[in-house]
Every structure is written in structure tokens, then in C-alpha cells.
GROMACS .gro file of C-alpha atoms in nm:
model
  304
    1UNK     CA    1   0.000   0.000   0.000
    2UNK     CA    2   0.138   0.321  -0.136
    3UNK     CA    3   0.172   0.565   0.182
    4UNK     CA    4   0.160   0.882  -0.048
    5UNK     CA    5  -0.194   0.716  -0.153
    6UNK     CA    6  -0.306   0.627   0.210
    7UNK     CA    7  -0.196   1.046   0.315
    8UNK     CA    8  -0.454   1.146   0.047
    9UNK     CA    9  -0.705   0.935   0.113
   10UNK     CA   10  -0.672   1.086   0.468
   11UNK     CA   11  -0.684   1.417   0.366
   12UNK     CA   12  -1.005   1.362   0.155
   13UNK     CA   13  -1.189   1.166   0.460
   14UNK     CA   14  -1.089   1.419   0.722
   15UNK     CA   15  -1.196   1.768   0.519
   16UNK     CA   16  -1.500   1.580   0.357
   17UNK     CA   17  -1.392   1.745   0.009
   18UNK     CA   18  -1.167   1.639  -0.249
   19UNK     CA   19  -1.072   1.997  -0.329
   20UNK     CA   20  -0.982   2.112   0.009
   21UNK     CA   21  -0.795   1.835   0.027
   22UNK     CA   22  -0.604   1.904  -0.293
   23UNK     CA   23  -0.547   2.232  -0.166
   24UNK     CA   24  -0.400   2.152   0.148
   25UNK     CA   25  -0.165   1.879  -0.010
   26UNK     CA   26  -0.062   2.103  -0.319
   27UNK     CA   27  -0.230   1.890  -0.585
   28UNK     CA   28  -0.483   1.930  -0.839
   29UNK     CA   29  -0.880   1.793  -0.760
   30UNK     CA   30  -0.814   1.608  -1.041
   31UNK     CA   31  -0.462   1.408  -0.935
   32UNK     CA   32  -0.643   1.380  -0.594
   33UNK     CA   33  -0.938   1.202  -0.757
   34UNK     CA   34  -0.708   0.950  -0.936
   35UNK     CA   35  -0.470   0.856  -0.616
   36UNK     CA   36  -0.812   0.779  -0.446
   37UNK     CA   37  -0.922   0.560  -0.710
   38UNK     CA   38  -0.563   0.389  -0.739
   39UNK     CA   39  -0.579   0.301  -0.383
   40UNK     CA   40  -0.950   0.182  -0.421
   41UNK     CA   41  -0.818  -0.054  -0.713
   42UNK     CA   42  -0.520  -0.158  -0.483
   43UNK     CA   43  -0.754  -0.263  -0.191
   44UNK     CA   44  -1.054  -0.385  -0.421
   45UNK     CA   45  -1.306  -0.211  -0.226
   46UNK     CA   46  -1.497   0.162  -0.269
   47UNK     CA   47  -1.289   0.369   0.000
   48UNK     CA   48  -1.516   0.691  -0.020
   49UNK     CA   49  -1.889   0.786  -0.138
   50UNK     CA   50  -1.881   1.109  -0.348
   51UNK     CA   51  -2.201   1.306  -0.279
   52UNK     CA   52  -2.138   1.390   0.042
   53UNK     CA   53  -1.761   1.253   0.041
   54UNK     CA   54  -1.751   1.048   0.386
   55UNK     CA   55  -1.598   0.649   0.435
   56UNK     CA   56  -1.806   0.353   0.338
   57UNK     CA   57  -1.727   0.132   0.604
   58UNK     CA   58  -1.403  -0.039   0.457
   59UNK     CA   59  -1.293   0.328   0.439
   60UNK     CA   60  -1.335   0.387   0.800
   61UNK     CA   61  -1.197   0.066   0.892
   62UNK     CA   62  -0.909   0.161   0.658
   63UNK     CA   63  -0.891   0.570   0.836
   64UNK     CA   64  -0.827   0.412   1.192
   65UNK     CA   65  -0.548   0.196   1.079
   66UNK     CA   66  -0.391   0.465   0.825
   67UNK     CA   67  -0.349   0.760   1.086
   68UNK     CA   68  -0.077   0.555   1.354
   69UNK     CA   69   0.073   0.418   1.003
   70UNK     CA   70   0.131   0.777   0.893
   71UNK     CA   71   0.251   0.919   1.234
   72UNK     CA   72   0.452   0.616   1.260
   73UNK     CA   73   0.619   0.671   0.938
   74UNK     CA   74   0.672   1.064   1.069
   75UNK     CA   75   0.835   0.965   1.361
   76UNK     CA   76   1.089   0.756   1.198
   77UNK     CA   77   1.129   1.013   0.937
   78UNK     CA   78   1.210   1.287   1.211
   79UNK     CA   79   1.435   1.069   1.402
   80UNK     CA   80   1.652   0.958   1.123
   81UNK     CA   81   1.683   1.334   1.088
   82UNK     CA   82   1.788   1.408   1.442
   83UNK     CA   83   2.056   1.142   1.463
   84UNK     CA   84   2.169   1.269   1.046
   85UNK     CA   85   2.405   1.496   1.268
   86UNK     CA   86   2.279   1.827   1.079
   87UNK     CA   87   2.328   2.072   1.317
   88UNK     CA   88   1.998   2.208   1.472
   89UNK     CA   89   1.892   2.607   1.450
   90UNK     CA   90   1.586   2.592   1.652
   91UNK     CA   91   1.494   2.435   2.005
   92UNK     CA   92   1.124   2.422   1.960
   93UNK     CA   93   0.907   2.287   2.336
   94UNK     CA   94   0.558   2.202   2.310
   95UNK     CA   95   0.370   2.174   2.667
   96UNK     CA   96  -0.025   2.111   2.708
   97UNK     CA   97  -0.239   2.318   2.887
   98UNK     CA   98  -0.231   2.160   3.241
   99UNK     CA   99   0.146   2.038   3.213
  100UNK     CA  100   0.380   2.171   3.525
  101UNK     CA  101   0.562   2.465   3.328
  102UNK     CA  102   0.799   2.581   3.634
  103UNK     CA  103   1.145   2.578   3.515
  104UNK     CA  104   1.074   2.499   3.129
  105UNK     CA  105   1.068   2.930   3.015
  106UNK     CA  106   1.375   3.001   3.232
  107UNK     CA  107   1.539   2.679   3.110
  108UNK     CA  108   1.471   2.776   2.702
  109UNK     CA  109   1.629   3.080   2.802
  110UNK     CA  110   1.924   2.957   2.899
  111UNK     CA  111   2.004   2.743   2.687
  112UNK     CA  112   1.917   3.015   2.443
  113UNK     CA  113   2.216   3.243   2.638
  114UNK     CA  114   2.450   2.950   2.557
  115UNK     CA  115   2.368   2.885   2.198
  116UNK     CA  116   2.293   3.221   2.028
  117UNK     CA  117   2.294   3.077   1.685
  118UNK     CA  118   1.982   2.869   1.785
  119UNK     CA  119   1.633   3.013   1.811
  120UNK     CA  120   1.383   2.897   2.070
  121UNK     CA  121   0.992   2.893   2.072
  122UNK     CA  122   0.754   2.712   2.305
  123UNK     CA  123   0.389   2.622   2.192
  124UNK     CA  124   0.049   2.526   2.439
  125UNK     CA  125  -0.133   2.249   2.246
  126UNK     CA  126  -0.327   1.991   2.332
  127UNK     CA  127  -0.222   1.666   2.484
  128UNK     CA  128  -0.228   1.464   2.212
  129UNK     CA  129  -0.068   1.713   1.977
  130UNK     CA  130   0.273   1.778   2.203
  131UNK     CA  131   0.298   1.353   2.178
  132UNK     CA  132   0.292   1.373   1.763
  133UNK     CA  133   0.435   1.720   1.753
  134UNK     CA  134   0.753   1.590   1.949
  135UNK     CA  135   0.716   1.200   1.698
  136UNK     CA  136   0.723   1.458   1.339
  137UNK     CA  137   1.020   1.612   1.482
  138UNK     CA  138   0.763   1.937   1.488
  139UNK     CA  139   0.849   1.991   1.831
  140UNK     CA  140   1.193   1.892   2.019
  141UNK     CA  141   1.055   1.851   2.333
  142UNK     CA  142   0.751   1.811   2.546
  143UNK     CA  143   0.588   1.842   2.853
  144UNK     CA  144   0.251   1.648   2.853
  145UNK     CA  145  -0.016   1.607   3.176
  146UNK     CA  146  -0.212   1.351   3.235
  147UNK     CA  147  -0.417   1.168   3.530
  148UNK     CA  148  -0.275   0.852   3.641
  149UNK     CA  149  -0.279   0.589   3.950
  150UNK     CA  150   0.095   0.701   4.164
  151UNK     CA  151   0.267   0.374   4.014
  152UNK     CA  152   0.143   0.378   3.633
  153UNK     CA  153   0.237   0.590   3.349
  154UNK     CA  154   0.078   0.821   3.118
  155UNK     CA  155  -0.130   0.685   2.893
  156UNK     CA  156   0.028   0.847   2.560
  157UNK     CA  157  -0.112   0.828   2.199
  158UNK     CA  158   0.107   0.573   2.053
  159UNK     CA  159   0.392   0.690   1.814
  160UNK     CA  160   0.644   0.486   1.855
  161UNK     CA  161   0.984   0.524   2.036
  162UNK     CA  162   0.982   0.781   2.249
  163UNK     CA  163   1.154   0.829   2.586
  164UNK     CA  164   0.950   0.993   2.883
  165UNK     CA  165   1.037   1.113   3.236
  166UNK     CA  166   0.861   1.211   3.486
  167UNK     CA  167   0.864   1.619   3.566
  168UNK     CA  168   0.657   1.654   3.834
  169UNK     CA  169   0.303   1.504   3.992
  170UNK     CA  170   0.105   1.633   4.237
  171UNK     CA  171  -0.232   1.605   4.399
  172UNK     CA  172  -0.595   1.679   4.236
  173UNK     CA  173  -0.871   1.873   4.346
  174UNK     CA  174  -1.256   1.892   4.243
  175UNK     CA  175  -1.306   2.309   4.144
  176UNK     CA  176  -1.696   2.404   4.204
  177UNK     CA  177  -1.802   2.761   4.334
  178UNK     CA  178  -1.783   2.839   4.646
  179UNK     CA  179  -2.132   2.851   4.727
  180UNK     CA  180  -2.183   2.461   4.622
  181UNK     CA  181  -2.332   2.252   4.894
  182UNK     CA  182  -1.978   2.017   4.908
  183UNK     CA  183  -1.786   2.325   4.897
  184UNK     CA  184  -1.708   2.276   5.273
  185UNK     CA  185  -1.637   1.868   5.235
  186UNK     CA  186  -1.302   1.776   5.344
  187UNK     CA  187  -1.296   1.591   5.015
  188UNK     CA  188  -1.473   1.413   4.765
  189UNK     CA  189  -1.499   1.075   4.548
  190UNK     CA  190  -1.512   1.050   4.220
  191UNK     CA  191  -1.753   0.755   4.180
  192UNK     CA  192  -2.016   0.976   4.398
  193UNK     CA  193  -1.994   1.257   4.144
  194UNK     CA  194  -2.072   1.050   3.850
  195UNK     CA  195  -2.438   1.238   3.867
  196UNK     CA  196  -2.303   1.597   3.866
  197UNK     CA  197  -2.283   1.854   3.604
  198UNK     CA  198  -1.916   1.886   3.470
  199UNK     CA  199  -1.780   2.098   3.239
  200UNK     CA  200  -1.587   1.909   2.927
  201UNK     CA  201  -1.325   2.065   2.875
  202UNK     CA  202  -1.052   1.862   2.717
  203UNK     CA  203  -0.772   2.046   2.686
  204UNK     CA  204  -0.829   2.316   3.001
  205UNK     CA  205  -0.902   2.069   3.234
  206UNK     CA  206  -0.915   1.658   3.297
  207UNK     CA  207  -1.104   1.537   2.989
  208UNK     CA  208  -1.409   1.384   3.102
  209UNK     CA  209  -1.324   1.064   2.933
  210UNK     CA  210  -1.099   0.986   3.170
  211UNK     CA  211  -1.292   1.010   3.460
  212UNK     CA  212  -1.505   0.764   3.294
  213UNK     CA  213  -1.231   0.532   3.228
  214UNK     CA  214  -1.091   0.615   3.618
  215UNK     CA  215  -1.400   0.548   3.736
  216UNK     CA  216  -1.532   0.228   3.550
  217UNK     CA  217  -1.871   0.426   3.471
  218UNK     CA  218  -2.054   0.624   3.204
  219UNK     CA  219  -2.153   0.897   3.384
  220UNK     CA  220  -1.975   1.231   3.408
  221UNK     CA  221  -2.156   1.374   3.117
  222UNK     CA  222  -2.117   1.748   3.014
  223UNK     CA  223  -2.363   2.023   3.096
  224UNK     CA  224  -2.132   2.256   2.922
  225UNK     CA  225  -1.813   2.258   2.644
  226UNK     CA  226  -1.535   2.442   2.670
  227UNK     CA  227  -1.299   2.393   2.405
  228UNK     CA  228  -1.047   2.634   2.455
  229UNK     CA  229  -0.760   2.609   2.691
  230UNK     CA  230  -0.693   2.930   2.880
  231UNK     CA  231  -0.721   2.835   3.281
  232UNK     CA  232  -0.861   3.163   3.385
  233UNK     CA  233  -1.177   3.163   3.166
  234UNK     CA  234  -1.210   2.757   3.286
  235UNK     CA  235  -1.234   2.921   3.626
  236UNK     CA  236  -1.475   3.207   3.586
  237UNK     CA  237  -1.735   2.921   3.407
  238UNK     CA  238  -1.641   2.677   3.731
  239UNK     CA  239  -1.679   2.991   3.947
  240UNK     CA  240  -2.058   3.109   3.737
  241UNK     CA  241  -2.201   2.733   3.806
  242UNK     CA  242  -2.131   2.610   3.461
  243UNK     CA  243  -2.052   2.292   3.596
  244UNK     CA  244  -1.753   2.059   3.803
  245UNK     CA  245  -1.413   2.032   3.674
  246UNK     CA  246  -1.110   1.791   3.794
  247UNK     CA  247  -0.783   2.027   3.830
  248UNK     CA  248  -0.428   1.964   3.976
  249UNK     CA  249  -0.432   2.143   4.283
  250UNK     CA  250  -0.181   2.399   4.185
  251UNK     CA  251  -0.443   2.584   3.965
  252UNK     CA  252  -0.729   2.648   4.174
  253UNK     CA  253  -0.551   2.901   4.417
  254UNK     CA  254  -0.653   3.278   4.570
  255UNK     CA  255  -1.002   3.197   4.417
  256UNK     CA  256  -1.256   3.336   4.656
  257UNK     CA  257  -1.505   3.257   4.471
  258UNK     CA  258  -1.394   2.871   4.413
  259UNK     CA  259  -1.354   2.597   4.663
  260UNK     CA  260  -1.122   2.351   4.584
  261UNK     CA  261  -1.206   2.011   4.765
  262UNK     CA  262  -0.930   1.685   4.744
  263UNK     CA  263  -0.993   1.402   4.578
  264UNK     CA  264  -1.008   1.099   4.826
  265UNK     CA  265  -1.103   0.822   4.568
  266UNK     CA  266  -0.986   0.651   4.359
  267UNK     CA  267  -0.566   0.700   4.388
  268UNK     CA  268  -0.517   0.919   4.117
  269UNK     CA  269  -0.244   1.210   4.094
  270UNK     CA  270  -0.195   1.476   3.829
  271UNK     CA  271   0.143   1.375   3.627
  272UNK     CA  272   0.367   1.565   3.424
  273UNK     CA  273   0.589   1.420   3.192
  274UNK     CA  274   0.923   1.515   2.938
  275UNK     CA  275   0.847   1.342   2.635
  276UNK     CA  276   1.130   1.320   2.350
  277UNK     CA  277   1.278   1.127   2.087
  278UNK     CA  278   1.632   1.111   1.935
  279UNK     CA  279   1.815   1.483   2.130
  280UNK     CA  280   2.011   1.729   1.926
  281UNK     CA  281   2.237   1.925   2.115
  282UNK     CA  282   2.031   2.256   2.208
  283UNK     CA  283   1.773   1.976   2.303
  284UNK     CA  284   1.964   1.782   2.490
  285UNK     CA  285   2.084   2.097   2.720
  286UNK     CA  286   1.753   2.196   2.784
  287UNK     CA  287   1.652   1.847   2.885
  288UNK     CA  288   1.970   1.821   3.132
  289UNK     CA  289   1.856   2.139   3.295
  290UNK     CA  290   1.501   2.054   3.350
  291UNK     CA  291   1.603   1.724   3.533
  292UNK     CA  292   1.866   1.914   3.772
  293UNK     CA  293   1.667   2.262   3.811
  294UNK     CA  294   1.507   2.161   4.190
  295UNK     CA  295   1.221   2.350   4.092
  296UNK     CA  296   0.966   2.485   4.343
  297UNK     CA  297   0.646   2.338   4.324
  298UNK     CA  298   0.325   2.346   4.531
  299UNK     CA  299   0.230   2.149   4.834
  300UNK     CA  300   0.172   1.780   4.742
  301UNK     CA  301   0.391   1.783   4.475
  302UNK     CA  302   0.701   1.598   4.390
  303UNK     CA  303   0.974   1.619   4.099
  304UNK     CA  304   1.197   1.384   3.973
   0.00000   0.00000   0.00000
């Protein structure tokens, strides 16, 4: 299976339209319309139905495997480049929303100090984004959060080889207004809140799904979306009685108007992690001082 074919038939199943997706991969409707019929004639089955222009079900089947294939193909792409021995003009760090942060700006700056000739940039994305940003060799670095039992691991989108270590983890706290009746528990469980009205917000705050997941249950459903990823506005909808959300405990702080009340079940903590393949140099510096940088963190939390 041709993987130039299997990125274009991507393209055409995610935008819905053969001419955006021509567009976006700098071919003609027309070339588009041909590799999709080439890889239809390759598999022996219809892939996509034209009017609208959406999977038939081999096509779906074929969409879930093709998107790992592709990143996986990335990732080894990108790391063959970082071990070619090219050397390396930018030190780009991706971190998601939630990740623990401290250290990470003053450590870009000085590695920055040190190598002049390279440029530095940090991006906030989504979870799932810093993982493949960091396996295309987008991103250098990452700093990815998560929810997780003490002993385990992050659950990360598979991409491959990657190496992790752990940042930082900490403790987690239900956010609700201050004027909820549990506002003045001593803490909460998870499996008791199943009922309540949460806000999903999967980037700003623990995505619902995996309380669900946590919690063995298939409740936690949203009375509000929030699909942005700034903390503060997050806050102000916990804090007007849009609904619950699951936070680390270093976020909900000097809130009068919030209460922040420990979770007591299940074990979970709030985990940070460095994710990163194959290091060039500028990367490599900034990963050395994030590991020695004793970096203060809030009560409850620990750092590797």
C-alpha cells in the first residue's frame, strides 16, 4: 500500500472534500481524484462515497489503521533526521495546557544564552498534539499532563519510540463555586460525582473521558463545552455554576469565589511528563537542565 496514496485518502476523509484536500496537499482535484481511485483498485473495495464525500465502512476501517501508520512513518522520518548529525537552528518545546511549566521558560532561556545561533519557541497544544508534535520532529521537546494511578504511566497516543520522564506530579482537586453545597467537604470521590454537572473541557481541564475510564462508569456527562484552553476563563465558568471540573491542585488558588475540595477516591495524581525522541544538542541541554533545576512546586507535589 502506497503511503503517499493512504496520506490522500486521509486528507479527503478528514476535510469531507476532495478539493480542500487538494489544496491543502498542493495537488490538483483532479490528481487527488485518481490517487483515491488507485488506492480503491489496490484494496478492491470503494474507500469513499462522493455526494457527500464520507468512508463507506471499509474506508473507515481503513482511516483508523492509516493515521498511527502515517505518524509512525513521521516519527521515523524525524528521528533519522535528528541522529543525520545536521546541526539544529531551533529548540522548539511544546507543553499542554495543564502540564507543570515551572522551570521549562527560564530553562529555554538559557540554553538560548549558551547557543545564540539557535532560536527557541515554546507552543500550548493539546495533549495529544505535544505527543505527535515531538514523533514529526515538529516539536523537540515536550511536557505532557495527564491523570494517572501514583505507580502507572501516562497513557500516551502511541507513536512509537519515544523516551519519557517524569517532571513533576502532584495532587488533584474537584473546582466548584464556592457557594456549592460540598464546597465545605473535606474531600470528595469520584464515583459519587458520576451524577453531577461537569464541564468538558478537554484540553483546560481533565477530559471527562478519563474520569469515565478512572472510574469504571458512564456517567460524568457534560452540561457545558469548553474547548479552549486558557485556565482563567475555565475558572470564571467553574466559578458562574457552569458545571464541576477535575484540576491539579496547583491551579485552583486565591479563588474566593472557588472551593477547591481533594480528591479521596480513587488513587489518582496529576502527572507531568518530558516526552522526547532522538536529542540534538540545544535539546539535549535543555533536557539536562530541567532534570537538575530543583524547581519549586506546590504542596503535594514531587519532581523527579
Amino acid at each position: 500500500m502506497d503511503p503517499h496514496l493512504l496520506r490522500t485518502f486521509v486528507a479527503v476523509a478528514r476535510s469531507a472534500s476532495f478539493s480542500t484536500a487538494a489544496r491543502e496537499l498542493g495537488y490538483t482535484q483532479s490528481a487527488v481524484s485518481q490517487q483515491i481511485a488507485a488506492l480503491e483498485a489496490d484494496l478492491g473495495v470503494p474507500l469513499l462515497r462522493r455526494r457527500p464525500v464520507t468512508p463507506t465502512d471499509a474506508g473507515q476501517r481503513l482511516l483508523e489503521h492509516a493515521t498511527p501508520i502515517l505518524l509512525r512513518l513521521d516519527a521515523a522520518r524525524a528521528d533519522i533526521r535528528r541522529v543525520s548529525g545536521a546541526p539544529p537552528a531551533h529548540l522548539r518545546a511544546g507543553a499542554s495546557p495543564l502540564a507543570d511549566t515551572g522551570g521549562l521558560t527560564e530553562a529555554l532561556v538559557a540554553v538560548r544564552r549558551a547557543m545564540p545561533r539557535v532560536s527557541a519557541g515554546l507552543s500550548v497544544l493539546g495533549r495529544d498534539a505535544v505527543v505527535t508534535g515531538v514523533a514529526r520532529g515538529e516539536l523537540d521537546v515536550g511536557l505532557v499532563d495527564g491523570v494517572t494511578a501514583p505507580s502507572d504511566p501516562l497513557r500516551l497516543v502511541e507513536v512509537g519510540t519515544l523516551s519519557t520522564a517524569v517532571v513533576s506530579t502532584g495532587p488533584l482537586v474537584v473546582a466548584l463555586p464556592a457557594s456549592h453545597p460540598l464546597a465545605s467537604r473535606t474531600a470528595l470521590r469520584l464515583g459519587d460525582l458520576a451524577d453531577a454537572g461537569w464541564i468538558d473541557a478537554p484540553d483546560a481541564a481533565i477530559p471527562l473521558g478519563q474520569l469515565r475510564a478512572v472510574a469504571r462508569g458512564d456517567g460524568f456527562r457534560a452540561g457545558f463545552r469548553y474547548d479552549g484552553a486558557e485556565r482563567s476563563v475555565l475558572l470564571a465558568l467553574v466559578a458562574a455554576g457552569a458545571g464541576l471540573a477535575l484540576l491539579p491542585g496547583s491551579v485552583v488558588r486565591d479563588r474566593p469565589d472557588l472551593a477547591a475540595v481533594p480528591l479521596a477516591a480513587p488513587a489518582l495524581t496529576h502527572r507531568t511528563e518530558l516526552v522526547h525522541g532522538s536529542l540534538t544538542e540545544p535539546a539535549a541541554a535543555l533536557t539536562a537542565l530541567l532534570s537538575t533545576a530543583g524547581r519549586r512546586t506546590g504542596p503535594g507535589t514531587t519532581t523527579a
